[in-house]
Amino acid sequence: MSQHDLVTDLRARHPEIALALPGEDMYARSLDLWNGGVTTRPAVIARPTSTDEVSSLVRLAREHDAPLAVRGGGHDWLGRSLAADGLTIDLADLRDVRIEGTEAVVGGGALARDLVAEASPRGLLAATGTAGSVGLAGLSLAGGYGPLLGTAGLACDNIMGAEVVLADGTVTSTQEDPELLWALRGGGGNFGVVASMRIALHRDPGIVGGTVLFPGSQASTVLDGCAELIARGIRGLTLLAELTHVPDAGPSVLVVAVWSGEPDGAGPALDAVRGLGTPLVEDLKPTTQQDLLAGFDQQVPHGMHWCMRARTVRALTPEVIQALLAAAEGRPGPGAGIGMRQFHGAATDVPADATAFGRREEHVALEISAGWTDGEDPEPYVEWAEQVRRSLEPLALPGGYPNFLAPQFTDQVAASYGGHADRLRRAKARVDPDGVFTATPLPS
């Protein structure tokens, strides 16, 4: 059937569901993704307001054999939240958050900041990424590294349950299907539309943290110090670092440090971070999770064009640090950078087979990001990102973080889920045998 037939059938059978077509304001708003370079254009975008409406949309898309995609926060760098010439289900109207004791029930379209806004005033913390504008489901389903990882674990570790619309339109609960919950906790959004999730929350002991900016001339010393801090395994301290470019400062090292352990440990740990070098700017202080995410959001440009690559290393060894510094020296422009995300503490407590997430020992996930503006030539950025990925291969562990992987890197994809590849394939074949949902790459 044609795109016209799909839209006509949608309007006739489901007049209650808001639809957006090319040229309309709502359509343009749903196309506004974090990666401004995405050119995918759906035939129609629908904004359901209930799980039943999501189910109806999935069924109708299947009847018409139309490509189907789900848009949460719109942060997927490859633009997989838009269905080319098909139906995009935009979950922007499913953002409700309800706190129930030390858990939260969140809609499938909720952003990280939506959850934190409800949890924070109640003295509770949520495992999220660094940015508040990211969709919570997309972040959590593939893992979810974040600044509270040492005490709260990965975002996926905190998914206690979910209501899911499967590829045939069936609505199911992970209470009835524990194997589906296992797959959702690290296997990505590949098993259906997550209409809502139940998320575990954590007591807020009073977090302390923020950012410290060091000049690029100190990069070697700062990264050596980060490696030492990471090796100490300080559970309450989670570090993220980035080799980046800052306006008016030039090449820089940005260190994000968050203490989420008991209050008496914050001072010594954060003093050690301040002592990594001579800071240009330092903003480590008692804070709230809301303010922390808002600060990170201000630093993440929206609408640039992006190419990303991923590697994982066991530690920031001298060889890894030298490779990272060499890569930073060869950056094609200010939008290119390399992020380092620490994996430790509570995230390593989870048994390896308890979730689909593939790597539970301590490690550092590397995010190779190349961003350019409309007026720049993309080719040098794409070539740089790929060159960095290849240069790190001899020093890296197999695989990489699925949220940053493109599907063409089949060797990395196959290794990213550790020993869980066969089990994930079986879960996928059971609930989505036709491969309707492709949010992140799965082993083939």
CSV table of C-alpha atoms in Angstrom, one decimal:
chain,number,residue,atom,x,y,z
A,1,MET,CA,0.0,0.0,0.0
A,2,SER,CA,1.1,3.6,-0.5
A,3,GLN,CA,1.9,6.3,2.0
A,4,HIS,CA,-1.4,7.9,1.1
A,5,ASP,CA,-3.2,4.7,2.0
A,6,LEU,CA,-1.4,4.5,5.3
A,7,VAL,CA,-2.4,8.1,6.3
A,8,THR,CA,-6.0,7.7,5.0
A,9,ASP,CA,-6.4,4.5,7.0
A,10,LEU,CA,-4.9,6.0,10.1
A,11,ARG,CA,-7.3,9.0,10.0
A,12,ALA,CA,-10.3,6.8,9.3
A,13,ARG,CA,-9.7,4.2,11.9
A,14,HIS,CA,-8.1,6.3,14.6
A,15,PRO,CA,-9.3,9.9,14.5
A,16,GLU,CA,-8.4,10.3,18.2
A,17,ILE,CA,-4.7,10.0,17.5
A,18,ALA,CA,-2.9,13.2,16.5
A,19,LEU,CA,-1.1,12.9,13.2
A,20,ALA,CA,1.5,15.2,11.6
A,21,LEU,CA,2.4,15.3,7.9
A,22,PRO,CA,5.3,17.0,6.1
A,23,GLY,CA,4.9,20.8,6.2
A,24,GLU,CA,3.0,20.9,9.5
A,25,ASP,CA,4.4,22.4,12.7
A,26,MET,CA,4.1,19.2,14.7
A,27,TYR,CA,5.9,17.3,12.0
A,28,ALA,CA,8.8,19.8,12.1
A,29,ARG,CA,9.0,19.6,15.9
A,30,SER,CA,9.4,15.8,15.8
A,31,LEU,CA,12.1,16.1,13.2
A,32,ASP,CA,14.2,18.3,15.6
A,33,LEU,CA,16.7,15.7,16.7
A,34,TRP,CA,20.0,16.2,18.6
A,35,ASN,CA,21.9,15.2,15.5
A,36,GLY,CA,21.0,18.0,13.0
A,37,GLY,CA,22.5,16.0,10.2
A,38,VAL,CA,19.8,13.4,10.1
A,39,THR,CA,17.8,13.6,6.8
A,40,THR,CA,15.4,10.7,7.3
A,41,ARG,CA,11.8,11.8,6.6
A,42,PRO,CA,8.8,9.7,7.7
A,43,ALA,CA,5.6,9.6,5.7
A,44,VAL,CA,3.6,10.4,8.9
A,45,ILE,CA,4.3,11.0,12.6
A,46,ALA,CA,1.8,10.0,15.2
A,47,ARG,CA,1.6,11.1,18.8
A,48,PRO,CA,-0.3,8.6,20.9
A,49,THR,CA,-1.5,9.4,24.4
A,50,SER,CA,-2.0,5.9,25.7
A,51,THR,CA,-0.6,2.4,25.5
A,52,ASP,CA,-3.7,1.3,23.6
A,53,GLU,CA,-3.1,3.9,21.0
A,54,VAL,CA,0.5,2.8,20.6
A,55,SER,CA,-0.8,-0.7,20.1
A,56,SER,CA,-3.2,0.4,17.4
A,57,LEU,CA,-0.4,2.3,15.6
A,58,VAL,CA,1.9,-0.7,15.6
A,59,ARG,CA,-0.9,-3.0,14.3
A,60,LEU,CA,-1.8,-0.6,11.5
A,61,ALA,CA,1.9,-0.1,10.5
A,62,ARG,CA,2.3,-3.9,10.2
A,63,GLU,CA,-0.9,-4.2,8.2
A,64,HIS,CA,0.5,-1.7,5.7
A,65,ASP,CA,4.0,-3.2,5.8
A,66,ALA,CA,5.2,0.3,6.6
A,67,PRO,CA,8.6,1.0,8.2
A,68,LEU,CA,8.2,1.8,11.9
A,69,ALA,CA,10.3,3.8,14.4
A,70,VAL,CA,9.8,5.1,17.9
A,71,ARG,CA,10.9,8.6,19.0
A,72,GLY,CA,11.6,9.2,22.6
A,73,GLY,CA,14.0,12.0,23.4
A,74,GLY,CA,15.4,12.1,19.8
A,75,HIS,CA,19.1,11.8,20.9
A,76,ASP,CA,20.0,8.7,19.0
A,77,TRP,CA,22.9,9.9,16.8
A,78,LEU,CA,22.0,7.8,13.8
A,79,GLY,CA,18.5,9.1,13.7
A,80,ARG,CA,16.9,5.7,14.2
A,81,SER,CA,13.9,7.4,16.0
A,82,LEU,CA,12.6,8.3,12.5
A,83,ALA,CA,11.2,5.8,10.0
A,84,ALA,CA,12.1,6.6,6.4
A,85,ASP,CA,8.9,6.9,4.4
A,86,GLY,CA,7.0,5.1,7.2
A,87,LEU,CA,5.4,5.7,10.5
A,88,THR,CA,7.1,7.3,13.4
A,89,ILE,CA,5.5,6.9,16.8
A,90,ASP,CA,6.4,10.0,18.8
A,91,LEU,CA,6.0,9.4,22.5
A,92,ALA,CA,6.2,13.1,23.5
A,93,ASP,CA,2.8,12.9,25.1
A,94,LEU,CA,3.7,9.9,27.3
A,95,ARG,CA,6.0,11.7,29.7
A,96,ASP,CA,4.1,11.2,33.0
A,97,VAL,CA,6.2,10.4,36.1
A,98,ARG,CA,4.6,9.0,39.2
A,99,ILE,CA,6.6,8.4,42.4
A,100,GLU,CA,5.6,5.4,44.4
A,101,GLY,CA,7.8,5.1,47.5
A,102,THR,CA,11.3,4.4,46.3
A,103,GLU,CA,10.3,3.6,42.7
A,104,ALA,CA,8.9,5.7,39.8
A,105,VAL,CA,6.6,4.8,37.0
A,106,VAL,CA,7.6,6.7,33.9
A,107,GLY,CA,6.0,7.0,30.5
A,108,GLY,CA,7.9,5.8,27.5
A,109,GLY,CA,8.5,9.4,26.3
A,110,ALA,CA,9.8,10.7,29.6
A,111,LEU,CA,13.2,12.6,29.5
A,112,ALA,CA,15.8,12.1,32.2
A,113,ARG,CA,15.0,15.5,33.6
A,114,ASP,CA,11.3,14.6,33.9
A,115,LEU,CA,12.1,11.8,36.3
A,116,VAL,CA,14.7,13.8,38.2
A,117,ALA,CA,12.3,16.8,38.6
A,118,GLU,CA,9.9,14.5,40.5
A,119,ALA,CA,12.4,12.5,42.4
A,120,SER,CA,14.8,15.2,43.6
A,121,PRO,CA,12.3,17.2,45.8
A,122,ARG,CA,11.6,13.9,47.6
A,123,GLY,CA,15.2,13.3,48.5
A,124,LEU,CA,15.7,10.6,45.9
A,125,LEU,CA,18.2,10.1,43.0
A,126,ALA,CA,17.7,8.3,39.7
A,127,ALA,CA,20.4,6.6,37.6
A,128,THR,CA,20.5,8.7,34.4
A,129,GLY,CA,23.1,9.8,31.9
A,130,THR,CA,24.7,13.2,32.1
A,131,ALA,CA,22.1,15.1,30.0
A,132,GLY,CA,18.6,15.8,31.2
A,133,SER,CA,17.3,16.2,27.7
A,134,VAL,CA,17.9,12.5,26.8
A,135,GLY,CA,15.0,10.1,26.6
A,136,LEU,CA,15.1,7.9,29.6
A,137,ALA,CA,14.0,4.7,27.8
A,138,GLY,CA,16.5,5.0,25.0
A,139,LEU,CA,19.3,5.7,27.4
A,140,SER,CA,18.4,2.9,29.9
A,141,LEU,CA,17.5,0.1,27.5
A,142,ALA,CA,21.1,-0.1,26.1
A,143,GLY,CA,22.9,0.4,29.4
A,144,GLY,CA,23.0,4.0,30.6
A,145,TYR,CA,26.4,5.2,31.9
A,146,GLY,CA,26.0,8.2,34.2
A,147,PRO,CA,27.5,10.3,37.0
A,148,LEU,CA,25.9,8.2,39.8
A,149,LEU,CA,27.1,4.9,38.3
A,150,GLY,CA,29.4,4.1,41.3
A,151,THR,CA,26.5,4.0,43.8
A,152,ALA,CA,23.4,3.6,41.6
A,153,GLY,CA,24.7,1.4,38.8
A,154,LEU,CA,23.7,1.6,35.2
A,155,ALA,CA,20.3,3.0,34.2
A,156,CYS,CA,19.3,-0.4,32.9
A,157,ASP,CA,20.1,-1.9,36.3
A,158,ASN,CA,17.3,0.2,37.7
A,159,ILE,CA,14.6,-1.0,35.4
A,160,MET,CA,12.3,-3.0,37.7
A,161,GLY,CA,9.6,-3.7,35.1
A,162,ALA,CA,8.0,-2.4,31.9
A,163,GLU,CA,4.8,-2.4,29.9
A,164,VAL,CA,5.7,-3.2,26.3
A,165,VAL,CA,3.8,-3.2,23.0
A,166,LEU,CA,5.3,-6.0,20.9
A,167,ALA,CA,5.7,-6.2,17.1
A,168,ASP,CA,2.2,-7.7,16.6
A,169,GLY,CA,0.6,-5.0,18.7
A,170,THR,CA,0.2,-7.2,21.8
A,171,VAL,CA,0.6,-5.4,25.1
A,172,THR,CA,2.6,-7.3,27.7
A,173,SER,CA,4.1,-6.8,31.1
A,174,THR,CA,7.5,-8.0,32.1
A,175,GLN,CA,5.9,-9.4,35.2
A,176,GLU,CA,4.4,-12.0,32.9
A,177,ASP,CA,7.6,-12.3,30.8
A,178,PRO,CA,10.8,-12.1,32.9
A,179,GLU,CA,13.0,-13.0,29.9
A,180,LEU,CA,11.8,-9.9,28.2
A,181,LEU,CA,12.8,-7.8,31.2
A,182,TRP,CA,16.3,-9.5,31.0
A,183,ALA,CA,16.6,-8.5,27.3
A,184,LEU,CA,15.4,-4.9,27.9
A,185,ARG,CA,18.0,-4.4,30.6
A,186,GLY,CA,20.9,-3.8,28.2
A,187,GLY,CA,19.6,-5.2,24.9
A,188,GLY,CA,18.3,-1.9,23.6
A,189,GLY,CA,14.9,-0.9,22.3
A,190,ASN,CA,14.8,-3.9,20.0
A,191,PHE,CA,11.9,-5.8,21.5
A,192,GLY,CA,8.9,-3.5,21.3
A,193,VAL,CA,7.7,-0.1,22.2
A,194,VAL,CA,8.3,0.5,25.9
A,195,ALA,CA,5.1,2.4,26.9
A,196,SER,CA,6.1,2.7,30.5
A,197,MET,CA,8.8,1.6,32.9
A,198,ARG,CA,9.1,1.1,36.6
A,199,ILE,CA,12.4,2.6,37.9
A,200,ALA,CA,14.2,2.0,41.2
A,201,LEU,CA,15.3,5.2,43.0
A,202,HIS,CA,18.0,5.9,45.5
A,203,ARG,CA,18.3,7.9,48.7
A,204,ASP,CA,20.1,11.2,48.1
A,205,PRO,CA,22.9,11.6,50.7
A,206,GLY,CA,23.6,15.1,49.4
A,207,ILE,CA,25.6,14.9,46.1
A,208,VAL,CA,28.6,17.0,45.5
A,209,GLY,CA,30.1,17.6,42.1
A,210,GLY,CA,30.3,19.4,38.8
A,211,THR,CA,33.0,20.2,36.3
A,212,VAL,CA,36.7,21.1,36.3
A,213,LEU,CA,38.3,22.5,33.2
A,214,PHE,CA,42.0,22.0,32.6
A,215,PRO,CA,44.1,23.5,29.7
A,216,GLY,CA,45.0,21.1,26.9
A,217,SER,CA,48.7,21.6,27.8
A,218,GLN,CA,48.1,19.6,31.0
A,219,ALA,CA,46.2,16.8,29.3
A,220,SER,CA,48.8,14.1,29.8
A,221,THR,CA,49.1,14.9,33.6
A,222,VAL,CA,45.4,15.2,34.1
A,223,LEU,CA,44.6,11.8,32.4
A,224,ASP,CA,47.5,10.1,34.3
A,225,GLY,CA,45.8,11.4,37.5
A,226,CYS,CA,42.4,10.3,36.3
A,227,ALA,CA,43.8,6.8,35.7
A,228,GLU,CA,45.2,6.7,39.3
A,229,LEU,CA,41.9,7.8,40.7
A,230,ILE,CA,40.0,5.3,38.7
A,231,ALA,CA,42.4,2.5,39.8
A,232,ARG,CA,41.7,3.4,43.5
A,233,GLY,CA,38.1,2.2,43.0
A,234,ILE,CA,36.5,5.0,45.1
A,235,ARG,CA,32.9,3.8,45.1
A,236,GLY,CA,31.3,7.1,45.8
A,237,LEU,CA,33.2,9.0,43.1
A,238,THR,CA,32.3,8.6,39.5
A,239,LEU,CA,34.5,10.3,36.8
A,240,LEU,CA,33.9,11.3,33.3
A,241,ALA,CA,36.5,13.1,31.3
A,242,GLU,CA,36.6,14.6,27.8
A,243,LEU,CA,39.4,15.8,25.5
A,244,THR,CA,37.5,18.7,24.0
A,245,HIS,CA,37.7,22.3,22.6
A,246,VAL,CA,36.2,25.1,24.7
A,247,PRO,CA,35.6,28.6,23.3
A,248,ASP,CA,38.1,31.2,24.6
A,249,ALA,CA,40.2,28.3,26.1
A,250,GLY,CA,41.0,26.2,23.1
A,251,PRO,CA,42.0,22.5,23.5
A,252,SER,CA,41.0,21.4,27.0
A,253,VAL,CA,40.3,18.5,29.3
A,254,LEU,CA,36.9,18.7,30.9
A,255,VAL,CA,36.5,16.4,34.0
A,256,VAL,CA,33.1,15.7,35.4
A,257,ALA,CA,33.3,14.5,39.0
A,258,VAL,CA,30.3,13.5,41.1
A,259,TRP,CA,30.4,12.3,44.7
A,260,SER,CA,27.2,10.3,45.6
A,261,GLY,CA,28.5,8.4,48.5
A,262,GLU,CA,28.3,9.2,52.2
A,263,PRO,CA,29.0,13.0,52.8
A,264,ASP,CA,32.2,12.6,54.8
A,265,GLY,CA,34.0,11.2,51.8
A,266,ALA,CA,33.3,14.0,49.4
A,267,GLY,CA,36.0,16.4,50.5
A,268,PRO,CA,39.1,14.2,50.1
A,269,ALA,CA,37.8,12.7,46.8
A,270,LEU,CA,37.0,16.0,45.1
A,271,ASP,CA,40.2,17.6,46.4
A,272,ALA,CA,42.0,14.9,44.5
A,273,VAL,CA,40.1,15.9,41.4
A,274,ARG,CA,41.0,19.5,41.8
A,275,GLY,CA,44.6,18.5,42.2
A,276,LEU,CA,44.8,16.7,38.9
A,277,GLY,CA,46.3,19.9,37.5
A,278,THR,CA,45.9,23.7,37.6
A,279,PRO,CA,42.2,24.3,36.7
A,280,LEU,CA,41.1,27.1,34.4
A,281,VAL,CA,37.6,26.8,35.9
A,282,GLU,CA,36.4,24.7,38.8
A,283,ASP,CA,32.8,24.2,39.8
A,284,LEU,CA,32.7,21.3,42.3
A,285,LYS,CA,30.1,22.0,45.0
A,286,PRO,CA,27.1,20.6,46.8
A,287,THR,CA,24.4,20.4,44.3
A,288,THR,CA,21.1,18.7,43.3
A,289,GLN,CA,20.7,16.2,40.5
A,290,GLN,CA,18.4,18.7,38.7
A,291,ASP,CA,21.1,21.4,38.7
A,292,LEU,CA,23.7,18.9,37.7
A,293,LEU,CA,21.8,17.7,34.6
A,294,ALA,CA,20.9,21.3,33.7
A,295,GLY,CA,24.5,22.3,33.7
A,296,PHE,CA,25.4,19.4,31.5
A,297,ASP,CA,22.6,20.2,29.1
A,298,GLN,CA,24.1,23.7,28.6
A,299,GLN,CA,27.4,22.2,27.5
A,300,VAL,CA,25.9,19.8,24.9
A,301,PRO,CA,25.2,21.5,21.6
A,302,HIS,CA,21.9,20.7,19.9
A,303,GLY,CA,21.5,20.5,16.2
A,304,MET,CA,25.1,20.0,15.1
A,305,HIS,CA,25.9,17.2,12.7
A,306,TRP,CA,27.4,14.1,14.4
A,307,CYS,CA,29.4,11.0,13.7
A,308,MET,CA,30.2,8.7,16.6
A,309,ARG,CA,32.4,5.7,17.3
A,310,ALA,CA,33.0,3.6,20.4
A,311,ARG,CA,35.7,1.6,22.0
A,312,THR,CA,36.1,0.1,25.5
A,313,VAL,CA,39.4,-0.2,27.4
A,314,ARG,CA,40.1,-2.0,30.6
A,315,ALA,CA,41.9,1.0,32.1
A,316,LEU,CA,43.5,4.3,31.1
A,317,THR,CA,47.0,2.7,30.7
A,318,PRO,CA,49.9,4.9,29.5
A,319,GLU,CA,49.5,3.4,26.0
A,320,VAL,CA,45.8,4.3,25.9
A,321,ILE,CA,46.5,7.8,27.1
A,322,GLN,CA,49.1,8.4,24.5
A,323,ALA,CA,46.8,7.1,21.8
A,324,LEU,CA,44.0,9.4,23.0
A,325,LEU,CA,46.4,12.4,23.1
A,326,ALA,CA,47.6,11.7,19.6
A,327,ALA,CA,44.0,11.5,18.4
A,328,ALA,CA,43.1,14.8,20.1
A,329,GLU,CA,46.1,16.4,18.3
A,330,GLY,CA,44.7,15.4,15.0
A,331,ARG,CA,41.2,16.7,15.5
A,332,PRO,CA,39.8,18.3,12.3
A,333,GLY,CA,37.9,21.0,14.2
A,334,PRO,CA,36.5,22.2,17.6
A,335,GLY,CA,33.5,19.8,17.4
A,336,ALA,CA,35.6,16.7,17.6
A,337,GLY,CA,36.3,15.1,21.0
A,338,ILE,CA,36.8,11.9,23.0
A,339,GLY,CA,34.9,11.1,26.1
A,340,MET,CA,35.9,8.7,28.8
A,341,ARG,CA,33.2,7.1,31.1
A,342,GLN,CA,34.1,5.2,34.2
A,343,PHE,CA,32.4,1.8,34.9
A,344,HIS,CA,32.8,0.7,38.5
A,345,GLY,CA,31.2,0.3,41.9
A,346,ALA,CA,27.5,-0.7,42.0
A,347,ALA,CA,27.5,-1.4,38.3
A,348,THR,CA,30.0,-4.2,38.8
A,349,ASP,CA,28.0,-5.8,41.7
A,350,VAL,CA,25.3,-7.0,39.2
A,351,PRO,CA,25.9,-10.7,38.2
A,352,ALA,CA,27.1,-11.0,34.6
A,353,ASP,CA,24.0,-13.0,33.6
A,354,ALA,CA,21.4,-11.0,35.4
A,355,THR,CA,21.0,-8.5,32.5
A,356,ALA,CA,21.7,-8.4,28.8
A,357,PHE,CA,24.4,-5.8,29.3
A,358,GLY,CA,27.6,-7.3,28.2
A,359,ARG,CA,30.5,-6.3,30.4
A,360,ARG,CA,30.4,-6.1,34.2
A,361,GLU,CA,34.1,-5.8,35.1
A,362,GLU,CA,35.6,-2.4,35.7
A,363,HIS,CA,36.4,-0.6,32.5
A,364,VAL,CA,36.4,2.8,30.7
A,365,ALA,CA,34.0,3.4,27.8
A,366,LEU,CA,35.4,5.7,25.1
A,367,GLU,CA,33.0,7.9,23.1
A,368,ILE,CA,34.6,9.2,19.9
A,369,SER,CA,32.4,12.1,18.8
A,370,ALA,CA,32.9,14.3,15.7
A,371,GLY,CA,30.5,17.2,15.4
A,372,TRP,CA,30.4,19.8,12.6
A,373,THR,CA,28.2,22.7,11.6
A,374,ASP,CA,26.2,23.2,8.4
A,375,GLY,CA,29.1,25.2,6.8
A,376,GLU,CA,31.8,22.6,7.4
A,377,ASP,CA,32.9,19.7,5.3
A,378,PRO,CA,31.9,16.5,7.0
A,379,GLU,CA,34.5,14.2,5.4
A,380,PRO,CA,37.4,15.2,7.7
A,381,TYR,CA,35.3,14.6,10.8
A,382,VAL,CA,34.0,11.2,9.7
A,383,GLU,CA,37.5,10.1,8.6
A,384,TRP,CA,39.0,11.3,12.0
A,385,ALA,CA,36.4,9.4,14.0
A,386,GLU,CA,37.0,6.2,12.1
A,387,GLN,CA,40.8,6.6,12.2
A,388,VAL,CA,40.6,7.0,16.0
A,389,ARG,CA,38.4,3.9,16.3
A,390,ARG,CA,40.9,1.9,14.3
A,391,SER,CA,44.0,3.3,16.2
A,392,LEU,CA,42.5,2.2,19.5
A,393,GLU,CA,41.7,-1.4,18.3
A,394,PRO,CA,44.9,-3.0,19.5
A,395,LEU,CA,44.5,-1.5,23.0
A,396,ALA,CA,40.7,-2.1,23.3
A,397,LEU,CA,38.5,-4.8,24.7
A,398,PRO,CA,36.2,-6.5,22.2
A,399,GLY,CA,32.9,-4.7,21.5
A,400,GLY,CA,31.8,-1.3,22.6
A,401,TYR,CA,28.8,0.6,24.1
A,402,PRO,CA,25.8,-0.3,21.8
A,403,ASN,CA,24.3,3.2,22.0
A,404,PHE,CA,27.4,4.6,20.2
A,405,LEU,CA,27.8,1.8,17.7
A,406,ALA,CA,26.8,1.8,14.1
A,407,PRO,CA,25.4,-1.5,12.8
A,408,GLN,CA,28.1,-1.9,10.1
A,409,PHE,CA,30.7,-2.6,12.7
A,410,THR,CA,29.6,-6.2,13.0
A,411,ASP,CA,32.6,-7.5,14.9
A,412,GLN,CA,32.2,-4.9,17.6
A,413,VAL,CA,28.4,-5.5,17.7
A,414,ALA,CA,28.9,-9.3,18.1
A,415,ALA,CA,31.2,-8.8,21.0
A,416,SER,CA,29.3,-6.0,22.8
A,417,TYR,CA,27.0,-8.3,24.6
A,418,GLY,CA,29.6,-10.6,26.0
A,419,GLY,CA,28.2,-14.2,26.3
A,420,HIS,CA,24.7,-13.1,25.9
A,421,ALA,CA,24.5,-12.9,22.1
A,422,ASP,CA,22.7,-16.2,21.6
A,423,ARG,CA,20.2,-15.6,24.4
A,424,LEU,CA,19.4,-12.1,22.9
A,425,ARG,CA,18.9,-13.6,19.4
A,426,ARG,CA,16.4,-16.1,20.9
A,427,ALA,CA,14.6,-13.3,22.7
A,428,LYS,CA,14.4,-11.2,19.6
A,429,ALA,CA,13.2,-14.1,17.5
A,430,ARG,CA,10.4,-14.8,20.0
A,431,VAL,CA,8.9,-11.3,20.3
A,432,ASP,CA,10.0,-9.7,17.0
A,433,PRO,CA,10.7,-12.3,14.4
A,434,ASP,CA,10.4,-9.9,11.5
A,435,GLY,CA,12.9,-7.4,12.9
A,436,VAL,CA,10.4,-4.5,13.1
A,437,PHE,CA,12.4,-2.7,15.9
A,438,THR,CA,16.0,-1.8,15.3
A,439,ALA,CA,16.9,0.8,17.9
A,440,THR,CA,20.5,-0.3,18.5
A,441,PRO,CA,22.5,-3.0,16.7
A,442,LEU,CA,22.1,-6.6,17.8
A,443,PRO,CA,24.4,-9.6,17.0
A,444,SER,CA,23.3,-11.1,13.7
